[in-house]
Coordinates of C-alpha atoms in Angstrom, one line a residue:
M393 CA -15.9 18.4 17.6
P394 CA -12.2 19.5 17.6
K395 CA -10.8 21.2 14.5
L396 CA -9.5 18.8 11.9
V397 CA -6.2 20.1 10.6
L398 CA -4.8 18.5 7.5
H399 CA -1.2 19.1 6.6
T400 CA -1.4 18.7 2.9
L401 CA -0.6 19.7 -0.7
H402 CA -3.5 19.8 -3.2
L403 CA -1.2 18.6 -6.0
S404 CA -0.6 15.3 -4.0
P405 CA -2.9 12.4 -4.9
P406 CA -2.9 10.9 -1.4
C407 CA -3.9 14.4 0.0
R408 CA -6.7 14.7 -2.4
A409 CA -8.0 11.2 -1.5
V410 CA -8.4 12.5 2.1
E411 CA -10.0 15.7 0.8
M412 CA -12.7 13.6 -1.1
T413 CA -13.3 11.5 2.0
A414 CA -13.8 14.6 4.2
K415 CA -16.2 16.1 1.5
A416 CA -18.2 12.8 1.4
L417 CA -18.5 12.9 5.2
G418 CA -19.4 16.5 5.4
L419 CA -16.3 17.4 7.4
E420 CA -14.5 20.7 7.3
L421 CA -10.7 20.5 7.1
D422 CA -8.3 23.3 8.2
Q423 CA -5.8 22.8 5.4
Q424 CA -2.2 23.7 6.2
P425 CA 0.0 23.7 3.0
V426 CA 3.2 21.7 3.1
N427 CA 5.4 22.6 0.1
L428 CA 7.5 19.5 -0.7
L429 CA 9.6 21.3 -3.2
T430 CA 10.8 23.9 -0.7
G431 CA 11.4 21.2 2.0
D432 CA 8.6 22.1 4.3
H433 CA 8.3 18.4 5.1
L434 CA 11.9 18.2 6.3
K435 CA 11.6 21.0 8.9
P436 CA 11.9 20.1 12.6
E437 CA 8.3 21.2 13.4
F438 CA 7.0 18.9 10.7
L439 CA 9.2 15.9 11.6
K440 CA 7.8 16.1 15.1
L441 CA 4.4 15.3 13.5
N442 CA 5.7 12.7 11.1
P443 CA 9.3 11.4 11.2
Q444 CA 8.8 9.8 7.8
H445 CA 8.3 13.3 6.5
T446 CA 5.4 12.4 4.2
I447 CA 2.0 14.0 3.6
P448 CA -0.9 14.1 4.4
V449 CA -0.9 14.3 8.2
L450 CA -4.1 14.7 10.1
D451 CA -4.2 16.5 13.5
D452 CA -7.5 15.7 15.2
G453 CA -7.4 17.7 18.4
G454 CA -3.9 16.5 19.2
T455 CA -4.3 13.0 17.8
I456 CA -1.8 12.8 14.9
I457 CA -2.5 10.4 12.0
P458 CA -0.1 10.1 9.1
E459 CA -0.7 8.4 5.8
S460 CA -3.7 8.9 3.6
H461 CA -5.2 5.4 3.7
A462 CA -5.0 5.3 7.5
I463 CA -6.5 8.8 7.7
M464 CA -9.4 7.9 5.5
I465 CA -10.3 4.8 7.5
Y466 CA -10.0 6.8 10.7
L467 CA -12.3 9.6 9.5
V468 CA -15.0 7.1 8.4
T469 CA -14.6 5.0 11.6
K470 CA -14.9 8.1 13.9
Y471 CA -17.2 10.5 12.1
A472 CA -19.3 8.7 9.5
K473 CA -23.0 8.1 10.1
D474 CA -22.8 4.6 8.6
D475 CA -20.1 2.3 7.3
A476 CA -20.8 2.5 3.6
L477 CA -17.4 4.0 2.8
Y478 CA -15.5 1.5 4.9
P479 CA -17.7 -1.5 5.8
K480 CA -17.5 -3.2 9.2
D481 CA -18.2 -6.6 7.7
A482 CA -15.0 -8.4 7.7
V483 CA -15.1 -9.7 4.1
K484 CA -16.3 -6.4 2.6
Q485 CA -13.7 -4.6 4.6
A486 CA -11.0 -7.0 3.4
R487 CA -12.0 -6.2 -0.2
V488 CA -11.6 -2.4 0.5
N489 CA -8.3 -2.9 2.3
A490 CA -6.9 -5.0 -0.7
A491 CA -7.9 -2.1 -3.1
L492 CA -6.2 0.4 -0.8
H493 CA -3.0 -1.6 -0.8
F494 CA -3.2 -2.0 -4.5
E495 CA -3.2 1.7 -4.7
S496 CA -0.3 2.3 -2.4
G497 CA 1.8 -0.7 -3.5
V498 CA 1.1 -0.6 -7.2
L499 CA -0.7 2.5 -8.6
F500 CA 1.0 5.2 -6.4
A501 CA 4.3 3.4 -6.1
R502 CA 4.6 3.2 -9.8
M503 CA 3.6 6.9 -10.3
R504 CA 6.3 7.8 -7.7
F505 CA 8.9 5.9 -9.8
I506 CA 8.3 8.1 -12.8
L507 CA 7.6 11.4 -11.1
E508 CA 10.3 11.5 -8.5
R509 CA 13.1 11.6 -11.1
I510 CA 11.6 14.7 -12.7
L511 CA 10.4 16.6 -9.6
F512 CA 13.3 15.9 -7.3
G513 CA 16.0 14.4 -9.5
G514 CA 16.3 17.0 -12.2
Q515 CA 15.8 14.4 -14.9
P516 CA 14.1 15.5 -18.2
D517 CA 12.3 12.4 -19.3
I518 CA 10.4 9.3 -18.4
P519 CA 12.3 6.1 -19.5
E520 CA 10.1 3.8 -21.6
D521 CA 10.5 1.0 -19.2
R522 CA 9.1 3.1 -16.4
A523 CA 6.2 4.3 -18.5
E524 CA 5.4 0.7 -19.5
Y525 CA 5.6 -0.2 -15.8
V526 CA 2.8 2.3 -15.2
R527 CA 0.7 1.0 -18.2
K528 CA 0.9 -2.5 -16.6
S529 CA -0.8 -1.0 -13.5
Y530 CA -3.6 0.4 -15.7
R531 CA -4.1 -3.1 -17.1
L532 CA -4.3 -4.6 -13.6
L533 CA -6.9 -2.0 -12.6
E534 CA -8.9 -2.6 -15.7
D535 CA -8.9 -6.3 -15.0
T536 CA -9.9 -5.6 -11.4
L537 CA -13.0 -3.5 -12.2
V538 CA -15.5 -6.3 -12.4
D539 CA -18.1 -4.2 -10.6
A540 CA -19.0 -0.5 -10.9
Y541 CA -16.5 0.5 -8.2
V542 CA -13.0 -0.9 -7.3
A543 CA -14.2 -2.8 -4.2
G544 CA -17.7 -3.8 -5.2
D545 CA -21.0 -2.3 -6.3
H546 CA -20.9 0.9 -4.2
L547 CA -18.6 3.8 -3.5
T548 CA -15.9 3.3 -0.8
V549 CA -12.7 5.0 0.3
A550 CA -10.9 2.7 -2.1
D551 CA -12.3 4.6 -5.0
F552 CA -11.1 8.0 -3.6
S553 CA -7.6 6.5 -3.2
C554 CA -7.3 4.9 -6.6
V555 CA -8.9 7.7 -8.6
S556 CA -6.7 10.4 -7.0
T557 CA -3.6 8.6 -8.4
I558 CA -5.0 7.4 -11.7
A559 CA -6.4 10.8 -12.6
S560 CA -2.9 12.3 -11.9
V561 CA -0.7 9.8 -13.6
A562 CA -2.9 9.5 -16.7
G563 CA -2.0 13.1 -17.5
V564 CA 1.6 12.1 -17.8
V565 CA 1.4 8.5 -19.2
P566 CA -1.7 8.6 -21.5
M567 CA -4.5 6.0 -20.9
E568 CA -6.6 5.5 -24.0
A569 CA -10.3 4.9 -23.5
S570 CA -10.4 2.3 -26.2
E571 CA -7.8 0.2 -24.4
Y572 CA -9.1 0.8 -20.8
P573 CA -12.9 1.3 -21.2
K574 CA -13.8 0.1 -17.6
I575 CA -11.4 2.6 -16.1
H576 CA -12.7 5.5 -18.1
A577 CA -16.3 4.5 -17.2
W578 CA -15.4 4.3 -13.6
I579 CA -13.7 7.7 -13.7
D580 CA -16.8 9.2 -15.4
R581 CA -18.9 7.7 -12.6
L582 CA -16.8 9.4 -10.0
K583 CA -16.9 12.7 -11.8
Q584 CA -20.6 12.8 -11.1
L585 CA -19.9 13.3 -7.4
P586 CA -20.6 17.0 -6.5
Y587 CA -17.3 17.5 -4.8
Y588 CA -15.1 15.5 -7.3
E589 CA -13.8 18.5 -9.3
E590 CA -13.0 20.6 -6.3
A591 CA -11.4 17.9 -4.2
N592 CA -9.6 15.9 -7.0
G593 CA -10.1 16.9 -10.7
S594 CA -8.5 20.3 -10.5
G595 CA -5.5 19.0 -8.5
A596 CA -4.9 16.1 -10.8
T597 CA -4.9 18.4 -13.8
E598 CA -2.5 20.9 -12.0
L599 CA -0.1 18.1 -11.1
A600 CA 0.1 16.8 -14.7
K601 CA 0.8 20.3 -16.0
F602 CA 3.4 20.9 -13.3
V603 CA 5.2 17.7 -14.1
L604 CA 5.3 18.3 -17.8
S605 CA 6.5 21.9 -17.3
K606 CA 9.2 20.7 -14.9
A607 CA 10.3 18.1 -17.4
E608 CA 10.5 20.8 -20.1
A609 CA 12.5 23.0 -17.7
N610 CA 14.9 20.1 -17.1
G611 CA 15.6 19.9 -20.8
T612 CA 12.9 18.2 -22.8
T613 CA 9.3 18.2 -23.7
R614 CA 9.0 14.4 -23.9
V615 CA 7.7 13.0 -21.6
S616 CA -6.3 -5.4 -5.9
A617 CA -9.3 -6.8 -3.7
T618 CA -11.1 -9.0 -5.9
L619 CA -13.5 -11.2 -3.9
H620 CA -14.5 -14.4 -5.7
V621 CA -17.0 -16.9 -4.3
I622 CA -16.2 -20.6 -4.7
P623 CA -18.5 -23.5 -3.8
R624 CA -18.4 -25.0 -0.3
N625 CA -17.3 -28.6 -0.1
G626 CA -19.8 -29.3 2.6
H627 CA -17.4 -29.5 5.6
M628 CA -15.0 -27.3 7.4
S629 CA -11.4 -27.4 6.1
N630 CA -8.2 -25.5 6.7
I631 CA -7.8 -22.1 5.1
K632 CA -6.0 -22.5 1.8
L633 CA -3.0 -20.2 1.2
Y634 CA -1.8 -19.7 -2.4
T635 CA 1.7 -18.6 -1.9
A636 CA 5.4 -19.1 -2.6
T637 CA 8.0 -19.5 0.1
L638 CA 10.2 -16.7 -1.3
S639 CA 7.2 -14.2 -1.2
P640 CA 7.5 -11.7 1.7
P641 CA 3.7 -11.0 1.7
G642 CA 3.0 -14.7 1.8
R643 CA 5.3 -15.2 4.7
A644 CA 3.6 -12.3 6.6
V645 CA 0.3 -14.3 6.3
Q646 CA 2.0 -17.4 7.6
L647 CA 3.5 -15.6 10.6
T648 CA 0.0 -14.2 11.4
A649 CA -1.8 -17.5 11.1
H650 CA 0.8 -19.2 13.2
L651 CA 0.4 -16.7 16.0
L652 CA -3.4 -17.1 15.8
G653 CA -3.1 -20.9 15.9
L654 CA -4.7 -21.3 12.5
P655 CA -3.7 -24.2 10.3
L656 CA -3.2 -23.5 6.7
D657 CA -3.2 -25.7 3.6
I658 CA -0.4 -24.3 1.6
V659 CA -1.0 -24.4 -2.2
P660 CA 2.5 -23.7 -3.8
I661 CA 2.4 -21.1 -6.6
D662 CA 5.6 -21.2 -8.8
L663 CA 5.8 -17.7 -10.3
M664 CA 8.7 -18.7 -12.5
A665 CA 6.6 -21.4 -14.1
G666 CA 3.6 -19.0 -14.5
D667 CA 1.3 -20.7 -12.1
H668 CA -0.2 -17.2 -11.2
R669 CA -1.2 -16.7 -14.8
T670 CA -3.2 -19.9 -15.3
A671 CA -6.9 -19.6 -16.0
E672 CA -7.7 -21.3 -12.8
F673 CA -5.6 -18.9 -10.7
L674 CA -6.9 -15.9 -12.5
K675 CA -10.4 -16.8 -11.4
L676 CA -9.2 -16.4 -7.9
N677 CA -7.2 -13.2 -8.5
P678 CA -7.4 -11.3 -11.8
Q679 CA -4.4 -9.3 -10.7
H680 CA -2.4 -12.6 -10.7
T681 CA -0.6 -11.8 -7.4
I682 CA 0.1 -13.8 -4.3
P683 CA -0.8 -14.5 -1.6
V684 CA -4.5 -15.4 -2.0
I685 CA -6.5 -17.2 0.6
A686 CA -9.6 -19.4 0.2
D687 CA -11.6 -19.5 3.4
G688 CA -14.6 -21.7 2.9
G689 CA -16.6 -19.8 0.3
I690 CA -14.5 -16.6 0.4
V691 CA -11.4 -15.8 -1.6
L692 CA -9.3 -12.8 -0.6
R693 CA -6.1 -11.3 -2.0
D694 CA -3.4 -8.9 -0.7
S695 CA -1.4 -9.9 2.4
H696 CA -2.3 -6.8 4.4
A697 CA -6.1 -7.3 3.8
I698 CA -5.7 -11.0 4.6
I699 CA -3.9 -10.6 7.9
I700 CA -6.5 -8.0 9.1
Y701 CA -9.3 -10.4 8.1
L702 CA -7.7 -13.4 9.9
V703 CA -7.4 -11.4 13.2
Q704 CA -10.9 -10.0 12.9
K705 CA -12.5 -13.3 12.2
Y706 CA -10.4 -15.8 14.2
G707 CA -8.5 -13.8 16.7
K708 CA -9.2 -14.4 20.4
K709 CA -8.9 -12.0 23.2
E710 CA -5.2 -12.6 23.7
H711 CA -4.7 -11.6 20.1
S712 CA -6.4 -8.3 20.3
H713 CA -3.0 -6.5 20.4
L714 CA -2.4 -7.5 16.8
Y715 CA -5.1 -5.1 15.5
P716 CA -6.8 -3.3 18.4
E717 CA -10.2 -1.8 18.1
D718 CA -9.0 1.7 19.2
P719 CA -9.4 3.8 16.1
V720 CA -6.1 5.7 16.7
T721 CA -4.0 2.7 17.3
R722 CA -5.7 1.0 14.3
A723 CA -5.0 4.0 12.2
K724 CA -1.3 3.9 13.1
I725 CA -1.2 0.2 12.2
N726 CA -2.9 0.9 8.9
A727 CA -0.4 3.6 8.1
A728 CA 2.5 1.1 8.7
L729 CA 0.9 -1.5 6.6
H730 CA 0.7 1.0 3.7
F731 CA 4.3 2.0 4.4
D732 CA 5.2 -1.7 3.8
S733 CA 3.2 -2.0 0.6
G734 CA 3.9 1.4 -0.8
V735 CA 7.6 1.9 0.3
L736 CA 9.3 -1.3 1.5
F737 CA 7.8 -3.9 -0.7
S738 CA 7.3 -1.7 -3.7
R739 CA 11.0 -0.8 -3.8
L740 CA 11.9 -4.5 -3.4
R741 CA 9.6 -5.4 -6.3
F742 CA 11.0 -2.5 -8.4
Y743 CA 14.5 -4.0 -8.1
F744 CA 13.6 -7.7 -8.7
E745 CA 10.8 -7.7 -11.3
P746 CA 13.1 -7.0 -14.3
I747 CA 15.4 -9.7 -13.1
L748 CA 12.8 -12.4 -12.3
Y749 CA 10.4 -11.7 -15.2
G750 CA 12.3 -9.7 -17.8
G751 CA 15.6 -11.6 -17.9
S752 CA 17.6 -8.6 -16.9
S753 CA 21.0 -9.1 -15.4
E754 CA 21.7 -5.5 -14.5
L755 CA 22.2 -4.5 -10.9
P756 CA 21.8 -0.7 -11.0
Q757 CA 23.2 1.1 -8.0
H758 CA 20.4 3.6 -8.0
K759 CA 17.9 0.9 -7.4
I760 CA 19.9 -0.5 -4.5
D761 CA 20.2 3.0 -3.1
Y762 CA 16.5 3.5 -3.4
L763 CA 15.8 0.2 -1.7
R764 CA 18.2 0.9 1.2
K765 CA 16.5 4.2 1.8
G766 CA 13.7 2.1 3.2
Y767 CA 16.0 1.1 6.1
E768 CA 16.5 4.7 7.0
L769 CA 12.8 5.5 6.8
L770 CA 11.8 2.5 9.0
N771 CA 14.6 3.2 11.5
D772 CA 13.4 6.8 11.9
A773 CA 9.8 5.6 12.5
L774 CA 10.8 3.2 15.3
V775 CA 10.4 5.4 18.3
D776 CA 9.2 2.5 20.5
D777 CA 10.1 -1.2 20.7
Y778 CA 7.7 -2.0 17.9
I779 CA 6.4 -0.1 14.8
V780 CA 3.3 1.0 16.6
G781 CA 4.0 1.3 20.4
N782 CA 5.6 -1.2 22.6
T783 CA 3.4 -4.2 21.6
L784 CA 3.6 -6.5 18.6
T785 CA 1.0 -5.7 15.9
L786 CA 0.3 -6.7 12.4
A787 CA 2.5 -3.8 11.2
D788 CA 5.5 -5.7 12.6
L789 CA 4.6 -9.0 11.0
S790 CA 4.1 -7.3 7.6
C791 CA 7.2 -5.2 7.6
I792 CA 9.5 -7.9 9.0
A793 CA 8.7 -10.2 6.2
T794 CA 9.8 -7.6 3.6
I795 CA 12.8 -6.4 5.7
A796 CA 14.2 -9.9 6.1
T797 CA 14.4 -10.3 2.3
M798 CA 15.9 -6.9 1.8
E799 CA 18.6 -7.7 4.4
A800 CA 19.3 -11.1 2.8
F801 CA 20.2 -9.6 -0.5
F802 CA 21.2 -6.0 0.4
P803 CA 22.6 -5.9 4.0
M804 CA 22.6 -2.6 5.7
D805 CA 25.8 -0.7 4.9
D806 CA 26.3 0.4 8.4
R807 CA 24.3 -1.4 11.2
A808 CA 25.3 1.1 13.8
K809 CA 23.6 3.7 11.7
Y810 CA 20.3 1.8 12.0
R811 CA 20.5 0.9 15.7
K812 CA 16.7 1.0 16.3
L813 CA 16.0 -1.1 13.2
V814 CA 18.6 -3.7 14.1
A815 CA 17.1 -4.0 17.7
W816 CA 13.7 -4.4 16.2
I817 CA 14.8 -7.2 13.9
D818 CA 16.5 -9.0 16.7
R819 CA 13.3 -8.6 18.8
M820 CA 11.2 -10.0 15.9
S821 CA 13.5 -12.9 15.4
R822 CA 12.5 -14.2 18.8
L823 CA 8.9 -14.9 17.7
P824 CA 7.7 -18.5 17.9
D825 CA 9.0 -20.5 14.9
Y826 CA 10.3 -17.3 13.2
D827 CA 13.0 -19.0 11.3
R828 CA 10.5 -21.6 10.0
F829 CA 7.9 -19.1 8.8
N830 CA 10.0 -16.2 7.7
Q831 CA 13.8 -16.3 7.8
Q832 CA 14.2 -19.5 5.8
G833 CA 12.1 -18.1 3.0
A834 CA 13.9 -14.8 3.1
V835 CA 17.3 -16.3 2.4

């Protein structure tokens, strides 16, 4: 077996999630430290490994895999003796995928919102609105833990991913056991793993201490895949999609289904009217997010998990390019899907949530700049015609739904600056019925 080299930083939650996965699989990692605070991730030699300049990055004998979620799936797929940590069954796998995207798009994204301003922006505090934004993610996780683990009744890579972030952010934004008993019980369960403290616990504690010390130095000392079974109605019916036309994730599912030739029964969800918080909808998805699909007796949430599930269950040979079986290509697609949930869409949500649900009329420039940074990151990642190589994949369908909305509200300031991104958008606009299934909803 070639040497597994992990470019990492033990303080980083995503890096620690990979470390736990490797420990669970009995794999040895040659850990190469990357110091973000001194700019190691921006050096030319590192940018050759990952133009998005993020960690962790895995080098498996010359095969380069960026992004923690993609790395974990890759390691299990290639090296595990069984599929317990990442099931092959399409439904169980979709549940794990949904939990992974909940971590990247909600838990880690919200942690990043509060920590970046201290670690890289020189700010001394955490505004209350951002702290509350993190507490809401605690509540979502608490509501999601209907079983012993985040994706069912046994340990999976989703637990490694979620606990690496939760254990870190809880040291900065306290999480009382009385208010979140299921989360604390889940953490205690994971602490029983023989490798937990070495691979995660110590790093989480170190990160919290470092953030607090950084805040003090800056000037102050203050500082989801739930699967739900519903009865069959006795005959085959179209897949139900609970969505809203304005929702980028919902449109990604529609684009995918259309390419697969799958008819969908659209169940409109009016977020402004609170349809997603009704008792009926919460039975489908306790995280009260869209889209959700009901496929016979199976209900699945999270657009990224859904589109993978649809291809795996209904895709024909001519659709294999959307999510190929090759583990390396699949890992790259998974990385891009998490880039959508954890960077592109999370920044879009960070901007719009206070306006849509909080009644805010503010249009802060720093949020717009933060959102537009996503254009730069995606442009740098586009080294081929599509996000992963020269063939259309699920990564493109997911990202274009978000990018189209970003562009509708916040056009690129200089399109010549994003030449590769503009060409990709033009290429995507030629998909069959693109305007109908994406662009009309974006604008």
